[in-house]
mmCIF file of C-alpha atoms and ligand atoms in Angstrom:
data_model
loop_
_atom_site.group_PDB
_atom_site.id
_atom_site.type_symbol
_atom_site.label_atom_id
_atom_site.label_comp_id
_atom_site.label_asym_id
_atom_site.label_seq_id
_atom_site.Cartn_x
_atom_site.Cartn_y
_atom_site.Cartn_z
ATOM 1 C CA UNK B 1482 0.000 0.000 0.000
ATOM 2 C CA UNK B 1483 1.128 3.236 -0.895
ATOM 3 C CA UNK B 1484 1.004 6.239 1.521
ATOM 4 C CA UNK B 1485 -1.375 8.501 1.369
ATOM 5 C CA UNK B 1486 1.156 11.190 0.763
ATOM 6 C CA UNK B 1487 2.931 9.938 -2.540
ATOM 7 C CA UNK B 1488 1.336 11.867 -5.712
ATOM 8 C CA UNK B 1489 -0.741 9.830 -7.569
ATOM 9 C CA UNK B 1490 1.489 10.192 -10.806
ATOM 10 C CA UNK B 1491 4.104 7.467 -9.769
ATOM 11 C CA UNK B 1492 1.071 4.937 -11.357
ATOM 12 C CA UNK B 1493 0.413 6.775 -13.879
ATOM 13 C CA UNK B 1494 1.196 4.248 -17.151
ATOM 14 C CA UNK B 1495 0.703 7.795 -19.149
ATOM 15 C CA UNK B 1496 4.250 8.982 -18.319
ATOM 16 C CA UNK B 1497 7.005 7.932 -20.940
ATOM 17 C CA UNK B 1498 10.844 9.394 -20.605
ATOM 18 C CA UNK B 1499 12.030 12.412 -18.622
ATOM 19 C CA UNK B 1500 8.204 13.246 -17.533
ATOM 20 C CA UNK B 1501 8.360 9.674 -15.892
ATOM 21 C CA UNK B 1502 11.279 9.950 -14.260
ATOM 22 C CA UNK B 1503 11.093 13.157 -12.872
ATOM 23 C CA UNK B 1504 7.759 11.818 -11.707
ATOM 24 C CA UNK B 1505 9.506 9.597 -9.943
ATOM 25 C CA UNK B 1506 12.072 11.694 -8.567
ATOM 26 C CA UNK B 1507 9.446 13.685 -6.533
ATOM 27 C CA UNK B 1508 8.953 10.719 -4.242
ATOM 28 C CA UNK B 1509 12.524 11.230 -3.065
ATOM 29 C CA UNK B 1510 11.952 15.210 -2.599
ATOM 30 C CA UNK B 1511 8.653 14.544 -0.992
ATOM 31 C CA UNK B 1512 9.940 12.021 1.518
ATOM 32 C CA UNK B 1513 12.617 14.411 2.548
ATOM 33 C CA UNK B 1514 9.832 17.272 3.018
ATOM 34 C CA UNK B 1515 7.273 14.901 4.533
ATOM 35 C CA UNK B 1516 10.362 13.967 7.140
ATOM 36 C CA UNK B 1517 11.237 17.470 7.593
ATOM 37 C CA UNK B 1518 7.973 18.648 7.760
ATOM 38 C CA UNK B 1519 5.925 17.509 10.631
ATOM 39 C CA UNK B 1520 2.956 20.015 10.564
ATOM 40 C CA UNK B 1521 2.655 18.598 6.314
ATOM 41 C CA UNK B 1522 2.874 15.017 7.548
ATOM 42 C CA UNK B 1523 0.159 15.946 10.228
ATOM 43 C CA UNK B 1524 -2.070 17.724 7.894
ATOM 44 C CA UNK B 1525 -2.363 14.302 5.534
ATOM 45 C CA UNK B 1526 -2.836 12.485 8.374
ATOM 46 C CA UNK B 1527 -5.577 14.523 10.134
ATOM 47 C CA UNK B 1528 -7.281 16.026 7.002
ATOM 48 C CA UNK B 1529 -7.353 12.748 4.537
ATOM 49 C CA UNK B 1530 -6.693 9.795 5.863
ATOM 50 C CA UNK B 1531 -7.537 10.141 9.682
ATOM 51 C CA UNK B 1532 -10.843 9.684 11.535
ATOM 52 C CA UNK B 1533 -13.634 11.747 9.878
ATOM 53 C CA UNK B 1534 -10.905 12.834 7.342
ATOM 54 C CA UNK B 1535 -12.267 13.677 3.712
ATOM 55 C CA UNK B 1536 -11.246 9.992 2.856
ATOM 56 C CA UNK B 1537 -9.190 11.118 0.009
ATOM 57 C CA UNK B 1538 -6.560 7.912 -1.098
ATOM 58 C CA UNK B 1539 -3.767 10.639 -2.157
ATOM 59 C CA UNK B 1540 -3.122 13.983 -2.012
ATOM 60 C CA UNK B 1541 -2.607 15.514 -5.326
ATOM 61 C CA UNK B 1542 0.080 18.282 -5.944
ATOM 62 C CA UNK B 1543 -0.704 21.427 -7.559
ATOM 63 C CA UNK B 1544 2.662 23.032 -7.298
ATOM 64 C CA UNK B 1545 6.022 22.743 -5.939
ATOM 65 C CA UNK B 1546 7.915 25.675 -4.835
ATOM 66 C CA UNK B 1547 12.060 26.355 -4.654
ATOM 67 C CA UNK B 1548 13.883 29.601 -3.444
ATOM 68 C CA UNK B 1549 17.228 30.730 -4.822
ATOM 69 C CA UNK B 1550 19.925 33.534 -4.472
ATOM 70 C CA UNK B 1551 20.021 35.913 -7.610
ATOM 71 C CA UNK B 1552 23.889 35.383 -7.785
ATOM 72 C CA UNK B 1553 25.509 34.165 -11.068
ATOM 73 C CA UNK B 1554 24.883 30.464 -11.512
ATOM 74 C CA UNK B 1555 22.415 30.316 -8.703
ATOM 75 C CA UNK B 1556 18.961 31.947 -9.584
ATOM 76 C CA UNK B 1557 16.155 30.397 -10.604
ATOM 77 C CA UNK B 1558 17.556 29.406 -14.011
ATOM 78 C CA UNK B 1559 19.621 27.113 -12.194
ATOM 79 C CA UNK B 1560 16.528 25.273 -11.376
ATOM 80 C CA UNK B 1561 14.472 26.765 -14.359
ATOM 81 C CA UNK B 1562 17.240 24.628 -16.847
ATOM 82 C CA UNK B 1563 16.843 21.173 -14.605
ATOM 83 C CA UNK B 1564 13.012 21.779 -15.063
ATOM 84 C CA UNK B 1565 13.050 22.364 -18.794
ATOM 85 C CA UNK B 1566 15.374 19.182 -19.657
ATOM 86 C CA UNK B 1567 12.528 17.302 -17.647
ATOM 87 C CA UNK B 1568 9.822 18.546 -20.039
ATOM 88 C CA UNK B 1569 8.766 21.521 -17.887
ATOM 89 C CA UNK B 1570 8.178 24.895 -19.759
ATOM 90 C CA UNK B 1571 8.399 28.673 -18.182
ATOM 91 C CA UNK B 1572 5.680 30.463 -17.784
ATOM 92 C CA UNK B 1573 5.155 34.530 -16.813
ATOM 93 C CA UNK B 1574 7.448 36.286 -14.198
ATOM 94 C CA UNK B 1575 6.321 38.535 -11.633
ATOM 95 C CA UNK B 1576 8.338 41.141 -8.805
ATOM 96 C CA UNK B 1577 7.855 41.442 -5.328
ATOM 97 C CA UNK B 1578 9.608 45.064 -5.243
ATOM 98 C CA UNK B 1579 9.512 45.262 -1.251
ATOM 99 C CA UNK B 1580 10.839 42.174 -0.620
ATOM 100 C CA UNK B 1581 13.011 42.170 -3.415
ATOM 101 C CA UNK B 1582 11.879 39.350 -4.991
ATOM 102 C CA UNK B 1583 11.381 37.961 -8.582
ATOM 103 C CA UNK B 1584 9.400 34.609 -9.437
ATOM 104 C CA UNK B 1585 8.330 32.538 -12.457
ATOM 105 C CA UNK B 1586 6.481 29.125 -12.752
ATOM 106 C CA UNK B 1587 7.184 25.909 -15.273
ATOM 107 C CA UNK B 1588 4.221 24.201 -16.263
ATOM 108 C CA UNK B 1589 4.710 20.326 -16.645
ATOM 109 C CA UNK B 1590 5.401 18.880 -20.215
ATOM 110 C CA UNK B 1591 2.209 17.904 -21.753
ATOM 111 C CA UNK B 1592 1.272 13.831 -21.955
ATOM 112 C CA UNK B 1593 0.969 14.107 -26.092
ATOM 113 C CA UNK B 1594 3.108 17.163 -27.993
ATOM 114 C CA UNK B 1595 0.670 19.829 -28.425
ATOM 115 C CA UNK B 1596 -1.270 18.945 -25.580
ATOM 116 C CA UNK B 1597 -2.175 20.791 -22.356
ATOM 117 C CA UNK B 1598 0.266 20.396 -19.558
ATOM 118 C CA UNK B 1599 -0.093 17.076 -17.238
ATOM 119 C CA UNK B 1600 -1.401 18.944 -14.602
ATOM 120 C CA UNK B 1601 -3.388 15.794 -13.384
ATOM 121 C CA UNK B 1602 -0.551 14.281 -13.218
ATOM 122 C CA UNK B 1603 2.154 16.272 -12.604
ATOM 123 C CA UNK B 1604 3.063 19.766 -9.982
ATOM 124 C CA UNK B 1605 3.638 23.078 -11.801
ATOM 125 C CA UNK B 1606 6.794 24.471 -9.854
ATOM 126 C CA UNK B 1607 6.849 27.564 -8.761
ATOM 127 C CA UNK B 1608 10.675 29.118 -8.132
ATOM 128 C CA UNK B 1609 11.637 32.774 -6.632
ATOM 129 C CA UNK B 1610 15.003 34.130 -6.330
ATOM 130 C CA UNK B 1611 16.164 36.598 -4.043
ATOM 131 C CA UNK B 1612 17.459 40.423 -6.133
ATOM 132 C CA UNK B 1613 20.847 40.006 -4.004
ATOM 133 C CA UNK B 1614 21.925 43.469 -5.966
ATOM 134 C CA UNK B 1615 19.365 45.608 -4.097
ATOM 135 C CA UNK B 1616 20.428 44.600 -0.766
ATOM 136 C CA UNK B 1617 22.620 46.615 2.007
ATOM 137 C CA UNK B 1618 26.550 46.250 1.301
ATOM 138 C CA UNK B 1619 26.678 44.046 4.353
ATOM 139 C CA UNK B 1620 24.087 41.557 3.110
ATOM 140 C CA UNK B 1621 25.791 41.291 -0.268
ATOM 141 C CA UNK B 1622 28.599 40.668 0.682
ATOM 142 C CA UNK B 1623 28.004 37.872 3.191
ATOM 143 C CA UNK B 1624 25.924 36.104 0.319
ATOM 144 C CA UNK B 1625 28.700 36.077 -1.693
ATOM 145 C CA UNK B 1626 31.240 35.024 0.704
ATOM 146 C CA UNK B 1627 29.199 31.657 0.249
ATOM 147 C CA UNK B 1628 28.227 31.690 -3.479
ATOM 148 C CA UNK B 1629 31.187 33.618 -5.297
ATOM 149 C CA UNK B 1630 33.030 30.072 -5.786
ATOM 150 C CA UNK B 1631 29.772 29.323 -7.321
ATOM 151 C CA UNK B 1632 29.733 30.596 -10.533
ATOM 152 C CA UNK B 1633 29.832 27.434 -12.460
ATOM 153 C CA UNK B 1634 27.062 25.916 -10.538
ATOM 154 C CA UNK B 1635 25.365 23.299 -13.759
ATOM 155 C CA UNK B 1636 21.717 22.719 -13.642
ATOM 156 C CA UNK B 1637 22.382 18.768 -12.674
ATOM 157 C CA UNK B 1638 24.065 20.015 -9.740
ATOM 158 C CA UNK B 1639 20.696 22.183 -9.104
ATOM 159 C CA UNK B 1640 19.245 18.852 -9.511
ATOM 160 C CA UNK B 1641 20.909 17.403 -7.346
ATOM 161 C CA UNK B 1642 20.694 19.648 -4.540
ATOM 162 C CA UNK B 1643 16.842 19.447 -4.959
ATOM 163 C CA UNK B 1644 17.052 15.743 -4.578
ATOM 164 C CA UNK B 1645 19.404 15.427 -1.967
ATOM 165 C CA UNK B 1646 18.700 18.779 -0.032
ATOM 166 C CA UNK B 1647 22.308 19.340 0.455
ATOM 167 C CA UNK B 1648 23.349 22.762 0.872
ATOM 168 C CA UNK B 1649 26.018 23.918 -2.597
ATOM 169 C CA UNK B 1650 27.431 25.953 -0.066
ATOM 170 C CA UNK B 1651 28.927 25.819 3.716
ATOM 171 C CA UNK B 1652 26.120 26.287 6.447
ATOM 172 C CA UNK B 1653 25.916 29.816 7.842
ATOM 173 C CA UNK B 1654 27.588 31.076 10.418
ATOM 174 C CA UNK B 1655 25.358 31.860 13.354
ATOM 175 C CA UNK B 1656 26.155 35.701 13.290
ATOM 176 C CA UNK B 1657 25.619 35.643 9.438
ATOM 177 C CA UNK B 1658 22.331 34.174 9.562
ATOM 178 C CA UNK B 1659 21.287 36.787 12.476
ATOM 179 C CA UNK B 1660 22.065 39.816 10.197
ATOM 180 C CA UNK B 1661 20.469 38.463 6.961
ATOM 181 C CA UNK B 1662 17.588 37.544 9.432
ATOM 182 C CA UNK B 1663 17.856 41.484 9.988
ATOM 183 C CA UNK B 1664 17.413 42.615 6.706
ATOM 184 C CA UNK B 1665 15.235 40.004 4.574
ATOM 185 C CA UNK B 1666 13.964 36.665 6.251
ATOM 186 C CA UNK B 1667 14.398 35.336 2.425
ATOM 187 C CA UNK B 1668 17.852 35.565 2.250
ATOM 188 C CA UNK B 1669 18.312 33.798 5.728
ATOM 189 C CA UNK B 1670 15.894 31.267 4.974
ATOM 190 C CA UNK B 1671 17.714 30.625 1.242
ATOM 191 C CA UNK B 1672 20.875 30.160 2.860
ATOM 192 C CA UNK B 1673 20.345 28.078 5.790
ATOM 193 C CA UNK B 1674 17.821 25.959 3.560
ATOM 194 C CA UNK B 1675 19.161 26.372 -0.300
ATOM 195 C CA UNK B 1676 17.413 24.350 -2.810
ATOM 196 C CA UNK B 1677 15.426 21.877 -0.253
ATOM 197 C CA UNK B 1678 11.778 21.869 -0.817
ATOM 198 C CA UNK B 1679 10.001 25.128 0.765
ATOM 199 C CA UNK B 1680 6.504 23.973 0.302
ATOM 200 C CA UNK B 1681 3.920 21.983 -2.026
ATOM 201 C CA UNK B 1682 0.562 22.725 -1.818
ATOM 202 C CA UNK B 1683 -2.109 20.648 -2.078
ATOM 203 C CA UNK B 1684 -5.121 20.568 -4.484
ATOM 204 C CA UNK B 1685 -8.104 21.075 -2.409
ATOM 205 C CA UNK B 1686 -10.518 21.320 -5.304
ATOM 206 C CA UNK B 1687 -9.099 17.684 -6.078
ATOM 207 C CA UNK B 1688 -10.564 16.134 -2.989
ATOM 208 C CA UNK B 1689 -13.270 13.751 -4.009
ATOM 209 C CA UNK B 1690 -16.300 14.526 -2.921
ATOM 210 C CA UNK B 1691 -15.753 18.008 -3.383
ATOM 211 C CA UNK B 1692 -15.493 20.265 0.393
ATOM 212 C CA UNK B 1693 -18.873 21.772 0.765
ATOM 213 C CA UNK B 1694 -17.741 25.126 1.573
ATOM 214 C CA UNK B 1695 -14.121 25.103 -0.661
ATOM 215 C CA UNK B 1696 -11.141 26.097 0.817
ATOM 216 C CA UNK B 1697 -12.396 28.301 3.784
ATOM 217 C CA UNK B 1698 -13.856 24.969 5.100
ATOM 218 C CA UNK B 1699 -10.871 23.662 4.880
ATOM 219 C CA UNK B 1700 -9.111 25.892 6.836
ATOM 220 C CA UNK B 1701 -11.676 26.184 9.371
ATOM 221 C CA UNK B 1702 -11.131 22.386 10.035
ATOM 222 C CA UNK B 1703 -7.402 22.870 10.130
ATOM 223 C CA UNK B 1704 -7.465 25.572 12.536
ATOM 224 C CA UNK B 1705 -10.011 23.429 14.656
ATOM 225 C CA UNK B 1706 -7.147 20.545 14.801
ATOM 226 C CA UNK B 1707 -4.892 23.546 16.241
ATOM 227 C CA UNK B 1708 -3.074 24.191 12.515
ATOM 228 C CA UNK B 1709 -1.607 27.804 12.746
ATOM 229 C CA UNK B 1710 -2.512 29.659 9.351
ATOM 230 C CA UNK B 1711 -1.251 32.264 7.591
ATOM 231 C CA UNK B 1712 -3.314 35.329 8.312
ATOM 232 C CA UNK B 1713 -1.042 37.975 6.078
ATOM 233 C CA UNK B 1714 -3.579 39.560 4.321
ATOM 234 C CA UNK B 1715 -5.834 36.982 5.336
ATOM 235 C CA UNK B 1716 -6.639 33.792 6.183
ATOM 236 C CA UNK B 1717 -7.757 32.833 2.603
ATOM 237 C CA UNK B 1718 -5.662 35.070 -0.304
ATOM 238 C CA UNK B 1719 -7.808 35.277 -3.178
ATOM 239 C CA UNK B 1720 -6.894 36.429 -6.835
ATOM 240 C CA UNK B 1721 -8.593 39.550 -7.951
ATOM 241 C CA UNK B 1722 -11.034 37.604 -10.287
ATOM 242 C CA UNK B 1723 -11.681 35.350 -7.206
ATOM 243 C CA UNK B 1724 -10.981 32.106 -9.245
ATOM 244 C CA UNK B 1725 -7.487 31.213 -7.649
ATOM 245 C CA UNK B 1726 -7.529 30.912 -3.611
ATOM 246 C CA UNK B 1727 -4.755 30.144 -1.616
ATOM 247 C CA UNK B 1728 -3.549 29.463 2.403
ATOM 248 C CA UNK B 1729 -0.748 27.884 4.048
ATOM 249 C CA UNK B 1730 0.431 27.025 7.436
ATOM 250 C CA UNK B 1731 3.330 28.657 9.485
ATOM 251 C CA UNK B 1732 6.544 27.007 8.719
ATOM 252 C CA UNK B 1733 7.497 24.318 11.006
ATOM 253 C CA UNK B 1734 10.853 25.863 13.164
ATOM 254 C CA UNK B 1735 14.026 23.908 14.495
ATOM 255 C CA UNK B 1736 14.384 25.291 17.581
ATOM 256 C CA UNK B 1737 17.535 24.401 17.865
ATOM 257 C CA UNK B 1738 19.260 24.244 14.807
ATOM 258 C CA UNK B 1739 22.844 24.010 15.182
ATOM 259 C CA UNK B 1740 24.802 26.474 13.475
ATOM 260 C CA UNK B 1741 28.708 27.299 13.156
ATOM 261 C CA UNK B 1742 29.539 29.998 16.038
ATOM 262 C CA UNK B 1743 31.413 31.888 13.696
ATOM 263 C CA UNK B 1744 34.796 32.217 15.957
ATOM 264 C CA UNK B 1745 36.175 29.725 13.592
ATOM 265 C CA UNK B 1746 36.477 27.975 16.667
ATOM 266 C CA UNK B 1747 34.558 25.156 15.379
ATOM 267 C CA UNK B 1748 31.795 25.596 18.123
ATOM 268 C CA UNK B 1749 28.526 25.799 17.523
ATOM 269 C CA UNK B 1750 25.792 28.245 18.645
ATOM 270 C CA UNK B 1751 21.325 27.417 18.558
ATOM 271 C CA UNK B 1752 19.496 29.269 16.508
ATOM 272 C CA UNK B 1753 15.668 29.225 15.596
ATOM 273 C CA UNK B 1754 15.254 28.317 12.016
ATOM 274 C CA UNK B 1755 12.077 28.045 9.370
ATOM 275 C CA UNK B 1756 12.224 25.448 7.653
ATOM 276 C CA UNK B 1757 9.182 24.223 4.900
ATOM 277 C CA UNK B 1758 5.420 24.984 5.427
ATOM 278 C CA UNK B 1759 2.795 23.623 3.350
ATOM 279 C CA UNK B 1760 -0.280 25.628 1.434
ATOM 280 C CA UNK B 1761 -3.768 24.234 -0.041
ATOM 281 C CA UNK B 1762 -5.219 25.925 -3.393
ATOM 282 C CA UNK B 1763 -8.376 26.082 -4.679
ATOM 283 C CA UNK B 1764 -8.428 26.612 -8.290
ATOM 284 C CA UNK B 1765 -12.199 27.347 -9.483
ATOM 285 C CA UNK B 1766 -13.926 26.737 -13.135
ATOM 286 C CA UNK B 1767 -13.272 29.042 -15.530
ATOM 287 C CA UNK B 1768 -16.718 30.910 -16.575
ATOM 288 C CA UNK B 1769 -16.833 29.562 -19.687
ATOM 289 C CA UNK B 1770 -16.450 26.475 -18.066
ATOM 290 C CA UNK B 1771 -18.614 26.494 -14.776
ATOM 291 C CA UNK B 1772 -21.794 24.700 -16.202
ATOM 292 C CA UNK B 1773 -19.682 21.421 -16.776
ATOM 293 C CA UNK B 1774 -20.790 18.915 -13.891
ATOM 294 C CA UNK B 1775 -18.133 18.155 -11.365
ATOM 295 C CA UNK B 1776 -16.951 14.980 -12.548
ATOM 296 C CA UNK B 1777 -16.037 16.270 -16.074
ATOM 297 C CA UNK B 1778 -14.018 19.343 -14.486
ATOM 298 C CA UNK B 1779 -10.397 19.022 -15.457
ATOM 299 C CA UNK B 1780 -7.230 21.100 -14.490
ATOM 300 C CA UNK B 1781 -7.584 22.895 -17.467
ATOM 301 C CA UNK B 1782 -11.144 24.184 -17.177
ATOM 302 C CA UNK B 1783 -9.781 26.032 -13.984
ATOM 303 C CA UNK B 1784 -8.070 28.946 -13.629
ATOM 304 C CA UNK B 1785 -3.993 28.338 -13.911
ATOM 305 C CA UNK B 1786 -1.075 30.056 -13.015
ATOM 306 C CA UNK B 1787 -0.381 31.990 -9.841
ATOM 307 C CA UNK B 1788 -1.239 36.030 -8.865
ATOM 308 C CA UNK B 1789 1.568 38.310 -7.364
ATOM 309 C CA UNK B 1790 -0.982 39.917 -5.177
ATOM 310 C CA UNK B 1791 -1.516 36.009 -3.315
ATOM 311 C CA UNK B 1792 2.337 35.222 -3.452
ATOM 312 C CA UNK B 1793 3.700 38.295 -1.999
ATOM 313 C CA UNK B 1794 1.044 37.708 1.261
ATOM 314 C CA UNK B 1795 2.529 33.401 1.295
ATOM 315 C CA UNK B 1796 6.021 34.270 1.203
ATOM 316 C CA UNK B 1797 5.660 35.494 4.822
ATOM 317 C CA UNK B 1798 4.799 31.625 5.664
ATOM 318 C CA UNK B 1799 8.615 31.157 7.067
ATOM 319 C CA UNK B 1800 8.565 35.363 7.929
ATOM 320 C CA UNK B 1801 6.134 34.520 10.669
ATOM 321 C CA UNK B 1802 7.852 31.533 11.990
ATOM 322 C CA UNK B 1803 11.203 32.856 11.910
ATOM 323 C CA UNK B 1804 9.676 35.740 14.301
ATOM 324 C CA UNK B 1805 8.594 33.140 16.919
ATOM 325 C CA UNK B 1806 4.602 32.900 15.464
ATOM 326 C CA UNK B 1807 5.523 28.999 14.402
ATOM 327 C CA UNK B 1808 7.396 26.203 15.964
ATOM 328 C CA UNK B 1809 5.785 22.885 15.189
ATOM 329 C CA UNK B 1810 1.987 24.011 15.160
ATOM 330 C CA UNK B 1811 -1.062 21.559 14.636
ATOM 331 C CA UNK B 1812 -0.605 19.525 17.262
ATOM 332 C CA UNK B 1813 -4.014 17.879 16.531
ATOM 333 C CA UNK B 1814 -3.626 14.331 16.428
ATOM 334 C CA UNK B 1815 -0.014 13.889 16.953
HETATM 335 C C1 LIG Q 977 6.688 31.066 -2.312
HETATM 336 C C2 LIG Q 977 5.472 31.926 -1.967
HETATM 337 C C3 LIG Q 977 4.478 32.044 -3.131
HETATM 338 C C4 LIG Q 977 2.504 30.792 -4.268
HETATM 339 O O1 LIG Q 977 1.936 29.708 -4.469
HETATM 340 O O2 LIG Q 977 2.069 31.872 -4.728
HETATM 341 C C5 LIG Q 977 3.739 30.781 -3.423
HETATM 342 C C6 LIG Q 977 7.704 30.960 -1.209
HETATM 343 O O3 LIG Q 977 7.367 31.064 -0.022
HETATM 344 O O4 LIG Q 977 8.864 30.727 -1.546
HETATM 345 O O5 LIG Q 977 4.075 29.727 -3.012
HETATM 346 NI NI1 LIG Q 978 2.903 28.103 -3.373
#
């Protein structure tokens, strides 16, 4: 028996070539993140398979999503390049000018050339990068004290780190990760964490029978198993033609991660760090689409893609736990 939490695309006969084994390869990120990730692996457990769950048999995967560190050879091309020798194809960019962000998705390849993309069977991936330029002197320059040997990072080696969830660089010093914590809780998170998994989210529209009450019902049930949410901006972030609605939890925290004191001394000093949080989206029918019974809606009668306005407000999912909000939340169950 396969748990609940693998995608359902590992069966899917459909898959030939790269698409099937990158299908594949997303058991060995997930495991790593369901590990990692104890609030995720509590969520499956509570929300689908437990007592008076929804009953679903597997969760399915609307989108992956990667950080990086806008440095040459880092960025999200080197994750963009592993996507698109996979099958995956870039889609439209947006900025997050405050934070100093940029972000693009890949849409998987589809099943038959000129298709749609696989969406039922596999995640788009969603990947950000940090604009290291537009930080303070200070913050630039302990980035690149880690990533200027970096310069010939290859997309494989991208690859790699996503499978393995090794860090390209050396782990952070504690004093380094306490000023970039300062400044932008991206660039601390993207260091201490590189290319590791920082969330999938789930396809709540893909439970079967459909939630009475969407996605807000959904939450409401997760906050009653003692889930902490989101709130930036609110609980629920919905796009501004309502079709695309999105929440997360607060990223789960190591208390006590272990990081190098910085003296050179070889010590070690505890710091608080985010780790990966997990988000639920609700993708609704398309109007031209909305009379079509249930059972005949497909991914691509829904709204795709992702909206800057949502994003900007679910970045702050490791922001909140990095300022003591998270730690392990959603004890329901455990
Ligand atoms: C990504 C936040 C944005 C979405 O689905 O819009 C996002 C991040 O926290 O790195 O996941
Ligand atoms: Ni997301």
């Amino acid at each position: 028996e396969r748990p609940a939490t693998q995608p359902a695309s590992l069966d899917a006969a459909d898959l030939k070539g790269p698409a099937r084994v990158f299908a594949a390869s997303l058991r060995i990120i997930l495991d790593r993140y369901w590990a990692a990730t104890p609030s995720a692996r509590r969520v499956v457990e509570c929300l689908y398979s437990g007592p008076g769950g929804y009953g679903a048999a597997q969760v399915a995967h609307d989108h992956l999503a990667f950080r990086t560190l806008g440095v040459p050879g880092l960025g999200i091309d080197s994750i963009g390049r592993a996507l698109e020798a996979f099958g995956y194809r870039r889609q439209d960019n947006s900025v997050f000018p405050s934070k100093k962000l940029q972000a693009t998705w890949y849409a998987p390849p589809p099943l038959v050339p000129g298709g749609p993309p696989a969406y039922e069977l596999l995640p788009r991936v969603f990947v950000s990068q940090l604009e290291v330029g537009k930080l303070s002197p200070a913050a630039q320059s302990i980035i690149l004290r880690y990533t200027s040997c970096l310069s010939d990072f290859t997309p494989i080696a991208a690859w790699g780190a996503m499978l393995s969830g090794a860090l390209p660089w050396s782990p952070p010093s504690a004093d380094d990760y306490d000023a970039l914590l300062a400044e932008s809780e991206y660039a601390a998170w993207t260091l201490a964490n590189g290319y590791a998994l920082n969330h999938t989210a789930l396809s709540v529209h893909r439970i079967s029978p459909p939630i009475e009450g969407g996605l807000a019902a959904f939450n409401a049930r997760l906050r009653g198993l003692g889930f902490e949410l989101n709130g930036e901006g609110g609980e629920v972030k919905a796009s501004s033609d309502a079709l695309l609605l999105q929440s997360s939890t607060v990223a789960d925290v190591d208390a006590a991660a272990e990081l190098p004191s910085g003296s050179g001394g070889g010590g070690k000093a505890l710091r608080r760090v985010a780790r990966a949080y997990i988000e639920f989206v609700e993708r609704r029918p398309l109007p031209q689409h909305a009379a079509l019974p249930p059972e005949r809606l497909a991914e691509v009668h829904r709204r795709d893609g992702f909206e800057a306005a949502n994003a900007d407000n679910i970045f702050a999912s490791t922001t909140l736990a990095a300022r003591g909000g998270g730690g392990g939340g959603g004890g329901g169950g455990a």
